[in-house]
mmCIF file of C-alpha atoms and ligand atoms in Angstrom:
data_model
loop_
_atom_site.group_PDB
_atom_site.id
_atom_site.type_symbol
_atom_site.label_atom_id
_atom_site.label_comp_id
_atom_site.label_asym_id
_atom_site.label_seq_id
_atom_site.Cartn_x
_atom_site.Cartn_y
_atom_site.Cartn_z
ATOM 1 C CA MET T 7 121.892 124.184 -22.319
ATOM 2 C CA ASN T 8 118.694 124.506 -24.308
ATOM 3 C CA TYR T 9 119.066 128.253 -24.807
ATOM 4 C CA PRO T 10 121.744 129.637 -27.159
ATOM 5 C CA VAL T 11 123.812 132.341 -25.466
ATOM 6 C CA LYS T 12 125.890 135.039 -27.181
ATOM 7 C CA VAL T 13 128.983 135.875 -25.174
ATOM 8 C CA GLN T 14 130.635 139.305 -25.371
ATOM 9 C CA LEU T 15 133.439 139.718 -22.870
ATOM 10 C CA VAL T 16 134.920 142.971 -21.549
ATOM 11 C CA GLU T 17 138.061 144.162 -23.298
ATOM 12 C CA LYS T 18 139.702 145.016 -20.014
ATOM 13 C CA SER T 19 138.557 143.972 -16.532
ATOM 14 C CA ARG T 20 137.783 146.723 -13.995
ATOM 15 C CA ARG T 21 138.959 144.432 -11.191
ATOM 16 C CA GLU T 22 142.617 145.455 -11.181
ATOM 17 C CA GLY T 23 143.546 147.978 -8.515
ATOM 18 C CA LEU T 24 140.210 147.693 -6.647
ATOM 19 C CA ASP T 25 140.559 147.576 -2.866
ATOM 20 C CA PHE T 26 138.502 144.676 -1.447
ATOM 21 C CA GLY T 27 139.505 145.668 2.091
ATOM 22 C CA SER T 28 136.415 147.696 2.965
ATOM 23 C CA LEU T 29 133.484 146.797 0.762
ATOM 24 C CA PRO T 30 130.237 148.693 1.298
ATOM 25 C CA PHE T 31 127.233 146.469 0.525
ATOM 26 C CA GLY T 32 126.020 146.604 -3.083
ATOM 27 C CA LYS T 33 128.114 149.423 -4.486
ATOM 28 C CA THR T 34 130.715 147.555 -6.567
ATOM 29 C CA PHE T 35 129.745 145.499 -9.606
ATOM 30 C CA SER T 36 131.707 142.851 -11.482
ATOM 31 C CA ASP T 37 132.635 142.919 -15.165
ATOM 32 C CA HIS T 38 129.740 141.013 -16.751
ATOM 33 C CA MET T 39 125.971 140.617 -16.703
ATOM 34 C CA PHE T 40 123.540 138.103 -18.184
ATOM 35 C CA VAL T 41 120.500 139.405 -20.070
ATOM 36 C CA ALA T 42 117.546 137.530 -21.620
ATOM 37 C CA ASP T 43 114.213 138.669 -23.063
ATOM 38 C CA TYR T 44 110.780 137.112 -22.788
ATOM 39 C CA LYS T 45 108.809 137.754 -25.982
ATOM 40 C CA ASP T 46 106.104 135.879 -27.892
ATOM 41 C CA GLY T 47 105.755 133.379 -25.066
ATOM 42 C CA GLU T 48 109.391 132.299 -24.825
ATOM 43 C CA TRP T 49 112.761 133.207 -23.384
ATOM 44 C CA GLN T 50 115.177 134.320 -26.087
ATOM 45 C CA ASN T 51 118.084 136.614 -26.927
ATOM 46 C CA CYS T 52 120.262 135.302 -24.059
ATOM 47 C CA GLN T 53 123.511 137.232 -23.798
ATOM 48 C CA ILE T 54 126.520 137.704 -21.579
ATOM 49 C CA LEU T 55 127.546 141.350 -21.866
ATOM 50 C CA PRO T 56 129.857 143.797 -20.132
ATOM 51 C CA TYR T 57 128.020 145.202 -17.069
ATOM 52 C CA GLY T 58 126.533 148.537 -18.108
ATOM 53 C CA ASP T 59 123.563 150.797 -18.736
ATOM 54 C CA ILE T 60 120.414 149.750 -20.558
ATOM 55 C CA SER T 61 117.937 152.300 -21.885
ATOM 56 C CA PHE T 62 114.143 152.107 -21.690
ATOM 57 C CA ALA T 63 111.111 154.129 -22.709
ATOM 58 C CA PRO T 64 109.384 156.167 -19.951
ATOM 59 C CA SER T 65 106.287 153.997 -20.474
ATOM 60 C CA LEU T 66 108.107 150.824 -19.297
ATOM 61 C CA MET T 67 105.417 148.947 -17.351
ATOM 62 C CA ALA T 68 107.679 147.815 -14.505
ATOM 63 C CA LEU T 69 108.188 151.458 -13.534
ATOM 64 C CA HIS T 70 104.463 152.148 -13.278
ATOM 65 C CA TYR T 71 102.832 149.012 -11.898
ATOM 66 C CA GLY T 72 105.740 147.327 -10.137
ATOM 67 C CA GLN T 73 105.883 143.948 -11.876
ATOM 68 C CA SER T 74 109.416 143.214 -10.750
ATOM 69 C CA VAL T 75 110.939 140.506 -8.565
ATOM 70 C CA PHE T 76 114.488 139.657 -7.611
ATOM 71 C CA GLU T 77 116.703 137.161 -5.826
ATOM 72 C CA GLY T 78 119.776 137.592 -3.651
ATOM 73 C CA MET T 79 122.319 134.787 -3.345
ATOM 74 C CA LYS T 80 126.025 134.355 -2.778
ATOM 75 C CA ALA T 81 129.121 132.610 -4.118
ATOM 76 C CA ASN T 82 132.408 132.033 -2.331
ATOM 77 C CA ILE T 83 135.787 130.588 -3.175
ATOM 78 C CA SER T 84 135.994 127.079 -1.761
ATOM 79 C CA THR T 85 138.795 126.933 0.783
ATOM 80 C CA LYS T 86 139.240 123.290 -0.319
ATOM 81 C CA THR T 87 139.433 123.561 -4.112
ATOM 82 C CA GLY T 88 140.136 127.263 -4.681
ATOM 83 C CA GLU T 89 137.205 127.251 -7.140
ATOM 84 C CA PRO T 90 133.939 129.231 -6.912
ATOM 85 C CA VAL T 91 131.010 127.549 -5.160
ATOM 86 C CA LEU T 92 127.362 128.551 -4.836
ATOM 87 C CA PHE T 93 125.159 128.164 -1.780
ATOM 88 C CA ARG T 94 121.725 126.578 -2.311
ATOM 89 C CA ALA T 95 121.420 127.833 -5.876
ATOM 90 C CA LYS T 96 118.517 125.495 -6.673
ATOM 91 C CA LYS T 97 116.442 126.794 -3.780
ATOM 92 C CA HIS T 98 116.966 130.364 -4.983
ATOM 93 C CA ALA T 99 115.990 129.340 -8.531
ATOM 94 C CA LYS T 100 112.798 127.777 -7.178
ATOM 95 C CA ARG T 101 111.904 130.830 -5.085
ATOM 96 C CA PHE T 102 112.494 133.066 -8.112
ATOM 97 C CA ARG T 103 109.979 130.978 -10.068
ATOM 98 C CA ILE T 104 107.453 131.154 -7.235
ATOM 99 C CA SER T 105 107.878 134.936 -6.817
ATOM 100 C CA SER T 106 107.506 135.521 -10.567
ATOM 101 C CA GLU T 107 104.396 133.369 -10.707
ATOM 102 C CA ARG T 108 102.790 135.316 -7.816
ATOM 103 C CA LEU T 109 103.365 138.602 -9.659
ATOM 104 C CA GLY T 110 101.799 137.226 -12.846
ATOM 105 C CA MET T 111 105.125 136.992 -14.642
ATOM 106 C CA PRO T 112 106.513 134.111 -16.706
ATOM 107 C CA GLU T 113 108.591 131.614 -14.768
ATOM 108 C CA ILE T 114 112.286 131.406 -15.569
ATOM 109 C CA PRO T 115 113.220 127.782 -16.263
ATOM 110 C CA GLU T 116 115.540 126.682 -13.454
ATOM 111 C CA GLU T 117 118.119 125.552 -16.033
ATOM 112 C CA LEU T 118 118.312 129.063 -17.502
ATOM 113 C CA PHE T 119 118.507 130.692 -14.063
ATOM 114 C CA LEU T 120 121.223 128.333 -12.842
ATOM 115 C CA GLU T 121 123.306 128.527 -16.021
ATOM 116 C CA ALA T 122 123.141 132.324 -16.029
ATOM 117 C CA VAL T 123 124.292 132.448 -12.398
ATOM 118 C CA LYS T 124 127.014 129.812 -12.713
ATOM 119 C CA THR T 125 128.419 131.364 -15.884
ATOM 120 C CA LEU T 126 128.660 134.851 -14.397
ATOM 121 C CA VAL T 127 130.247 133.581 -11.199
ATOM 122 C CA TYR T 128 132.751 131.516 -13.129
ATOM 123 C CA LEU T 129 133.573 134.344 -15.560
ATOM 124 C CA ASP T 130 134.051 136.907 -12.809
ATOM 125 C CA LYS T 131 135.618 134.622 -10.217
ATOM 126 C CA GLN T 132 138.456 137.075 -9.666
ATOM 127 C CA TRP T 133 135.768 139.363 -8.183
ATOM 128 C CA ILE T 134 134.997 136.929 -5.340
ATOM 129 C CA PRO T 135 136.528 138.331 -2.154
ATOM 130 C CA GLU T 136 138.194 135.801 0.094
ATOM 131 C CA THR T 137 138.358 137.579 3.443
ATOM 132 C CA ALA T 138 136.202 135.954 6.148
ATOM 133 C CA GLY T 139 132.543 136.956 5.976
ATOM 134 C CA SER T 140 132.744 138.459 2.490
ATOM 135 C CA ALA T 141 131.354 136.930 -0.710
ATOM 136 C CA LEU T 142 130.217 137.583 -4.258
ATOM 137 C CA TYR T 143 126.611 138.740 -4.065
ATOM 138 C CA ILE T 144 124.441 137.681 -7.021
ATOM 139 C CA ARG T 145 121.384 139.676 -8.049
ATOM 140 C CA PRO T 146 119.020 137.989 -10.545
ATOM 141 C CA PHE T 147 115.879 140.012 -11.357
ATOM 142 C CA ILE T 148 113.002 140.129 -13.817
ATOM 143 C CA PHE T 149 110.770 143.036 -14.762
ATOM 144 C CA ALA T 150 107.949 143.988 -17.136
ATOM 145 C CA THR T 151 109.099 145.643 -20.361
ATOM 146 C CA ASP T 152 105.898 146.337 -22.318
ATOM 147 C CA GLU T 153 105.640 150.026 -23.134
ATOM 148 C CA SER T 154 102.069 150.707 -22.086
ATOM 149 C CA LEU T 155 99.999 152.438 -19.428
ATOM 150 C CA GLY T 156 97.152 149.910 -19.396
ATOM 151 C CA VAL T 157 96.925 148.163 -16.022
ATOM 152 C CA ARG T 158 97.481 144.502 -16.899
ATOM 153 C CA ALA T 159 100.252 141.943 -16.845
ATOM 154 C CA SER T 160 103.001 142.794 -19.327
ATOM 155 C CA THR T 161 103.580 140.430 -22.249
ATOM 156 C CA SER T 162 107.335 141.045 -22.426
ATOM 157 C CA TYR T 163 109.974 140.865 -19.682
ATOM 158 C CA LYS T 164 113.694 141.146 -19.152
ATOM 159 C CA PHE T 165 115.726 138.805 -16.958
ATOM 160 C CA ILE T 166 119.097 140.149 -15.842
ATOM 161 C CA VAL T 167 121.745 138.802 -13.499
ATOM 162 C CA PHE T 168 124.723 140.768 -12.248
ATOM 163 C CA THR T 169 127.115 140.289 -9.352
ATOM 164 C CA GLY T 170 129.354 142.258 -7.025
ATOM 165 C CA PRO T 171 131.758 141.650 -4.130
ATOM 166 C CA VAL T 172 130.355 142.389 -0.651
ATOM 167 C CA GLY T 173 131.547 142.490 2.927
ATOM 168 C CA ALA T 174 129.440 142.018 6.074
ATOM 169 C CA TYR T 175 125.961 143.597 5.895
ATOM 170 C CA TYR T 176 125.427 144.413 9.564
ATOM 171 C CA PRO T 177 128.914 144.445 11.054
ATOM 172 C CA LYS T 178 127.496 145.087 14.583
ATOM 173 C CA PRO T 179 124.583 143.587 16.551
ATOM 174 C CA VAL T 180 121.400 145.387 15.526
ATOM 175 C CA ARG T 181 118.893 147.479 17.468
ATOM 176 C CA ILE T 182 115.362 146.720 16.307
ATOM 177 C CA LEU T 183 112.111 148.601 16.683
ATOM 178 C CA VAL T 184 108.804 146.726 16.780
ATOM 179 C CA ALA T 185 106.339 148.128 14.198
ATOM 180 C CA GLN T 186 103.395 149.949 15.759
ATOM 181 C CA LYS T 187 101.696 151.579 12.810
ATOM 182 C CA TYR T 188 103.041 150.277 9.516
ATOM 183 C CA VAL T 189 102.669 146.742 8.157
ATOM 184 C CA ARG T 190 104.960 144.930 5.727
ATOM 185 C CA ALA T 191 102.634 142.197 4.456
ATOM 186 C CA PHE T 192 99.112 140.819 4.833
ATOM 187 C CA PRO T 193 97.622 137.349 4.334
ATOM 188 C CA GLY T 194 96.747 136.968 0.674
ATOM 189 C CA GLY T 195 99.248 139.634 -0.374
ATOM 190 C CA VAL T 196 102.707 139.330 -1.906
ATOM 191 C CA GLY T 197 104.809 139.242 1.279
ATOM 192 C CA SER T 198 106.197 135.788 0.533
ATOM 193 C CA ALA T 199 107.434 136.901 -2.911
ATOM 194 C CA LYS T 200 110.664 138.821 -3.382
ATOM 195 C CA ALA T 201 108.679 141.570 -5.054
ATOM 196 C CA ALA T 202 110.366 144.957 -5.429
ATOM 197 C CA GLY T 203 107.269 146.734 -4.077
ATOM 198 C CA ASN T 204 107.506 144.905 -0.737
ATOM 199 C CA TYR T 205 110.758 146.721 -0.108
ATOM 200 C CA ALA T 206 109.416 150.106 -1.217
ATOM 201 C CA ALA T 207 106.675 149.802 1.415
ATOM 202 C CA THR T 208 109.239 149.390 4.190
ATOM 203 C CA LEU T 209 111.588 152.243 3.303
ATOM 204 C CA LYS T 210 109.792 155.147 4.962
ATOM 205 C CA PRO T 211 109.197 153.335 8.291
ATOM 206 C CA ALA T 212 112.797 152.050 8.188
ATOM 207 C CA GLU T 213 114.109 155.604 7.704
ATOM 208 C CA MET T 214 111.987 156.802 10.643
ATOM 209 C CA ALA T 215 113.359 153.963 12.778
ATOM 210 C CA LYS T 216 116.930 154.919 11.800
ATOM 211 C CA LYS T 217 116.339 158.507 12.873
ATOM 212 C CA SER T 218 115.304 157.152 16.286
ATOM 213 C CA GLY T 219 118.523 155.125 16.564
ATOM 214 C CA PHE T 220 117.344 151.703 15.321
ATOM 215 C CA ASP T 221 118.815 149.598 12.526
ATOM 216 C CA GLN T 222 115.709 147.733 11.479
ATOM 217 C CA ILE T 223 112.005 147.191 12.084
ATOM 218 C CA LEU T 224 110.509 144.013 13.483
ATOM 219 C CA TRP T 225 107.263 143.630 11.567
ATOM 220 C CA LEU T 226 104.099 142.388 13.240
ATOM 221 C CA ASP T 227 101.092 140.756 11.601
ATOM 222 C CA GLY T 228 98.788 143.317 10.048
ATOM 223 C CA LEU T 229 95.569 141.965 11.551
ATOM 224 C CA GLU T 230 96.129 142.040 15.297
ATOM 225 C CA PHE T 231 99.621 143.583 15.626
ATOM 226 C CA LYS T 232 100.474 140.687 17.932
ATOM 227 C CA TYR T 233 102.659 138.193 16.110
ATOM 228 C CA ILE T 234 106.172 138.776 14.836
ATOM 229 C CA GLN T 235 106.860 138.233 11.132
ATOM 230 C CA GLU T 236 110.295 139.340 9.890
ATOM 231 C CA CYS T 237 112.933 141.898 10.659
ATOM 232 C CA GLY T 238 114.039 144.186 7.835
ATOM 233 C CA THR T 239 115.389 141.880 5.147
ATOM 234 C CA MET T 240 115.811 138.976 7.539
ATOM 235 C CA ASN T 241 113.781 136.162 9.037
ATOM 236 C CA ILE T 242 113.775 136.230 12.820
ATOM 237 C CA PHE T 243 114.668 133.702 15.524
ATOM 238 C CA ALA T 244 114.357 133.929 19.312
ATOM 239 C CA VAL T 245 115.962 131.652 21.879
ATOM 240 C CA ILE T 246 113.675 131.278 24.890
ATOM 241 C CA GLY T 247 115.145 129.027 27.563
ATOM 242 C CA ASP T 248 116.821 126.285 25.545
ATOM 243 C CA THR T 249 114.404 126.390 22.599
ATOM 244 C CA VAL T 250 114.859 128.199 19.303
ATOM 245 C CA ILE T 251 111.581 129.617 17.998
ATOM 246 C CA THR T 252 110.791 131.118 14.585
ATOM 247 C CA PRO T 253 107.443 131.931 12.981
ATOM 248 C CA PRO T 254 106.183 129.637 10.201
ATOM 249 C CA THR T 255 106.463 130.985 6.647
ATOM 250 C CA THR T 256 103.051 132.048 5.453
ATOM 251 C CA ASP T 257 102.056 134.116 2.454
ATOM 252 C CA ALA T 258 103.095 137.167 4.494
ATOM 253 C CA ILE T 259 106.631 135.949 5.294
ATOM 254 C CA LEU T 260 109.485 135.271 2.884
ATOM 255 C CA ASP T 261 110.625 131.645 2.877
ATOM 256 C CA GLY T 262 114.252 132.518 3.604
ATOM 257 C CA VAL T 263 116.962 130.192 2.338
ATOM 258 C CA THR T 264 119.111 131.016 5.362
ATOM 259 C CA ARG T 265 116.163 130.387 7.690
ATOM 260 C CA ASP T 266 115.566 126.986 6.113
ATOM 261 C CA SER T 267 119.296 126.148 6.356
ATOM 262 C CA ILE T 268 119.410 127.173 10.016
ATOM 263 C CA LEU T 269 116.365 125.023 10.850
ATOM 264 C CA HIS T 270 118.054 122.029 9.184
ATOM 265 C CA LEU T 271 121.327 122.605 11.024
ATOM 266 C CA LEU T 272 119.683 123.117 14.420
ATOM 267 C CA LYS T 273 117.774 119.862 14.016
ATOM 268 C CA GLU T 274 120.972 118.068 12.948
ATOM 269 C CA MET T 275 122.664 119.435 16.068
ATOM 270 C CA GLY T 276 119.873 118.162 18.302
ATOM 271 C CA ILE T 277 118.859 121.659 19.441
ATOM 272 C CA LYS T 278 115.186 122.107 20.366
ATOM 273 C CA VAL T 279 113.341 124.024 17.646
ATOM 274 C CA GLU T 280 109.763 125.233 17.434
ATOM 275 C CA VAL T 281 108.271 126.677 14.248
ATOM 276 C CA ARG T 282 105.167 128.442 15.488
ATOM 277 C CA ALA T 283 103.435 131.773 15.893
ATOM 278 C CA LEU T 284 105.450 133.916 18.300
ATOM 279 C CA GLY T 285 103.683 136.825 19.982
ATOM 280 C CA ILE T 286 105.470 140.034 20.901
ATOM 281 C CA GLN T 287 103.924 139.715 24.378
ATOM 282 C CA GLU T 288 105.494 136.267 24.787
ATOM 283 C CA LEU T 289 108.879 137.761 23.867
ATOM 284 C CA THR T 290 108.667 140.642 26.324
ATOM 285 C CA ASP T 291 107.322 138.328 29.074
ATOM 286 C CA ALA T 292 110.243 135.953 28.443
ATOM 287 C CA HIS T 293 112.634 138.891 28.689
ATOM 288 C CA LYS T 294 111.131 139.974 32.022
ATOM 289 C CA ALA T 295 111.476 136.396 33.302
ATOM 290 C CA GLY T 296 115.145 136.316 32.209
ATOM 291 C CA GLU T 297 114.349 133.576 29.691
ATOM 292 C CA LEU T 298 114.954 135.486 26.432
ATOM 293 C CA LYS T 299 118.532 134.420 25.838
ATOM 294 C CA GLU T 300 119.072 135.529 22.256
ATOM 295 C CA MET T 301 117.436 136.917 19.163
ATOM 296 C CA PHE T 302 118.944 136.898 15.698
ATOM 297 C CA GLY T 303 117.936 137.641 12.134
ATOM 298 C CA SER T 304 118.881 135.455 9.180
ATOM 299 C CA GLY T 305 119.388 136.329 5.531
ATOM 300 C CA THR T 306 121.726 135.929 2.593
ATOM 301 C CA ALA T 307 123.162 139.417 2.986
ATOM 302 C CA ALA T 308 123.415 139.375 6.774
ATOM 303 C CA VAL T 309 123.946 135.577 7.263
ATOM 304 C CA VAL T 310 123.155 135.771 11.014
ATOM 305 C CA SER T 311 122.732 139.157 12.623
ATOM 306 C CA HIS T 312 122.538 139.267 16.410
ATOM 307 C CA VAL T 313 119.893 141.492 17.973
ATOM 308 C CA ALA T 314 121.301 143.784 20.644
ATOM 309 C CA ASP T 315 118.091 145.604 21.658
ATOM 310 C CA LEU T 316 114.408 145.202 20.982
ATOM 311 C CA CYS T 317 112.179 148.254 21.471
ATOM 312 C CA TYR T 318 108.442 147.746 21.916
ATOM 313 C CA LYS T 319 106.038 150.503 22.973
ATOM 314 C CA ASP T 320 108.973 152.723 24.048
ATOM 315 C CA VAL T 321 110.488 150.070 26.338
ATOM 316 C CA VAL T 322 113.933 148.779 25.340
ATOM 317 C CA TYR T 323 114.610 145.100 26.019
ATOM 318 C CA SER T 324 118.377 144.506 25.906
ATOM 319 C CA MET T 325 119.756 141.067 25.077
ATOM 320 C CA PRO T 326 122.773 139.417 26.687
ATOM 321 C CA ASP T 327 126.216 140.304 25.351
ATOM 322 C CA ILE T 328 127.333 138.251 22.325
ATOM 323 C CA SER T 329 130.008 136.581 24.475
ATOM 324 C CA GLU T 330 127.196 135.071 26.598
ATOM 325 C CA ARG T 331 125.277 133.683 23.623
ATOM 326 C CA LYS T 332 125.652 130.143 22.344
ATOM 327 C CA ILE T 333 123.313 129.394 19.487
ATOM 328 C CA GLY T 334 123.483 132.503 17.247
ATOM 329 C CA PRO T 335 127.300 132.699 17.141
ATOM 330 C CA MET T 336 127.597 128.929 16.661
ATOM 331 C CA ILE T 337 125.100 128.815 13.801
ATOM 332 C CA LYS T 338 126.699 131.847 12.143
ATOM 333 C CA LYS T 339 130.105 130.173 12.175
ATOM 334 C CA THR T 340 128.749 126.847 10.926
ATOM 335 C CA LEU T 341 126.878 128.490 8.051
ATOM 336 C CA THR T 342 129.876 130.592 7.034
ATOM 337 C CA ASP T 343 132.154 127.537 7.147
ATOM 338 C CA ILE T 344 129.695 125.588 4.988
ATOM 339 C CA LYS T 345 129.402 128.404 2.444
ATOM 340 C CA GLU T 346 133.177 128.720 2.207
ATOM 341 C CA ASN T 347 133.367 124.921 1.903
ATOM 342 C CA THR T 348 135.655 124.748 4.962
ATOM 343 C CA ILE T 349 133.503 122.043 6.564
ATOM 344 C CA GLU T 350 131.578 119.172 4.978
ATOM 345 C CA GLU T 351 127.816 119.256 4.589
ATOM 346 C CA ASN T 352 125.721 116.329 3.439
ATOM 347 C CA ASN T 353 122.724 118.155 2.040
ATOM 348 C CA GLY T 354 124.102 119.078 -1.408
ATOM 349 C CA TRP T 355 123.861 122.786 -0.599
ATOM 350 C CA VAL T 356 127.291 123.813 -1.884
ATOM 351 C CA THR T 357 127.806 123.299 -5.613
ATOM 352 C CA PRO T 358 130.633 124.279 -7.963
ATOM 353 C CA ALA T 359 130.011 127.096 -10.435
ATOM 354 C CA ILE T 360 130.690 125.149 -13.618
ATOM 355 C CA SER T 361 129.230 126.782 -16.720
ATOM 356 C CA SER T 362 128.022 124.728 -19.653
ATOM 357 C CA ILE T 363 127.517 127.993 -21.588
ATOM 358 C CA LEU T 364 131.252 128.670 -21.567
ATOM 359 C CA GLU T 365 132.074 125.035 -22.293
ATOM 360 C CA GLU T 366 129.767 125.149 -25.327
ATOM 361 C CA ALA T 367 131.206 128.526 -26.436
ATOM 362 C CA ASN T 368 134.777 127.121 -26.484
HETATM 363 C C1 PLP C 7 112.057 140.335 3.432
HETATM 364 C C2 PLP C 7 113.125 139.328 3.577
HETATM 365 N N1 PLP C 7 112.984 138.366 4.514
HETATM 366 C C3 PLP C 7 113.919 137.407 4.684
HETATM 367 C C4 PLP C 7 115.059 137.387 3.920
HETATM 368 C C5 PLP C 7 116.057 136.289 4.104
HETATM 369 O O1 PLP C 7 115.992 135.400 3.021
HETATM 370 P P1 PLP C 7 117.267 134.583 2.528
HETATM 371 O O2 PLP C 7 117.785 133.855 3.703
HETATM 372 O O3 PLP C 7 116.761 133.708 1.467
HETATM 373 O O4 PLP C 7 118.231 135.596 2.012
HETATM 374 C C6 PLP C 7 115.254 138.386 2.955
HETATM 375 C C7 PLP C 7 116.487 138.431 2.154
HETATM 376 O O5 PLP C 7 116.594 137.889 1.131
HETATM 377 C C8 PLP C 7 114.261 139.372 2.762
HETATM 378 O O6 PLP C 7 114.412 140.322 1.837
#
């Protein structure tokens, strides 16, 4: 690796005695983290440290003007080799670069991103849960660290990666509410970046939806309120008749790694797929005609999350029981099997977490 890394390991792991039986999402963190600084035009001061607090001045720019992007990816233990494997790490590294660039931040070289991720996963492999559907969640993020109130791009940044074991994100099929007033992203905005502020904008409407008994919001385009975009932190698919339809990724929709993987797999399986604008009216008409067979969301955290009910303009459109669905359950199983390395895939998506940082440190 082209970047020297100082490694400071924990004296005693916190892993012992932890119950992996019921893991709430994103509440348990593994022993180590990776930290690097961007200063004077280059990435430097790369370190592996025990996971822990970092202190900052109140004038930290990320806190005021929101220059902050993140990634979310997963590692599993291969059921074949017993070693940790990553799913589509390169695609996440690329999206991280694209998100950072959109927010006016320096790009992380893919080598640095991948080495940081692989090293942490390898170091903390005893934190990877092995029960079906669970995984080690990996959270790389970058944020502005200049101490200044001037509105401009920061000149210094921090890149951090940490990990934690997770169980299923949405254990049950979800009830979704179609947005009527609020909008997640507009053309020309930052909707296709994994920018922290995109999530902040959705929290209040999501809380309101929860109070009304829904798990997530199905976002519509902000211009005409006609076309579906995404659902919570997932891309969205509908099965109408025998065709799977999902909207194209624009600058208002995140280019989901799971979405891309599902499109590949569906094509490989010979299932009819259409990537095109999908109107909410078309969905409700298809439901009335008995043609809306399934809807599901896709994302790293959720993998595939079946939609139970869709509520639009106070009318609830209920989907068939999971036992009557074919495509969503099948694609969920295939993806999980690929991630756990239980079945072969020929796309180079599953790669071992081998760390050259640790090899060089030895
Ligand atoms: C807004 C949004 N859309 C879609 C996704 C799904 O993307 P991926 O499959 O890469 O996790 C996510 C989750 O990362 C998300 O936050």
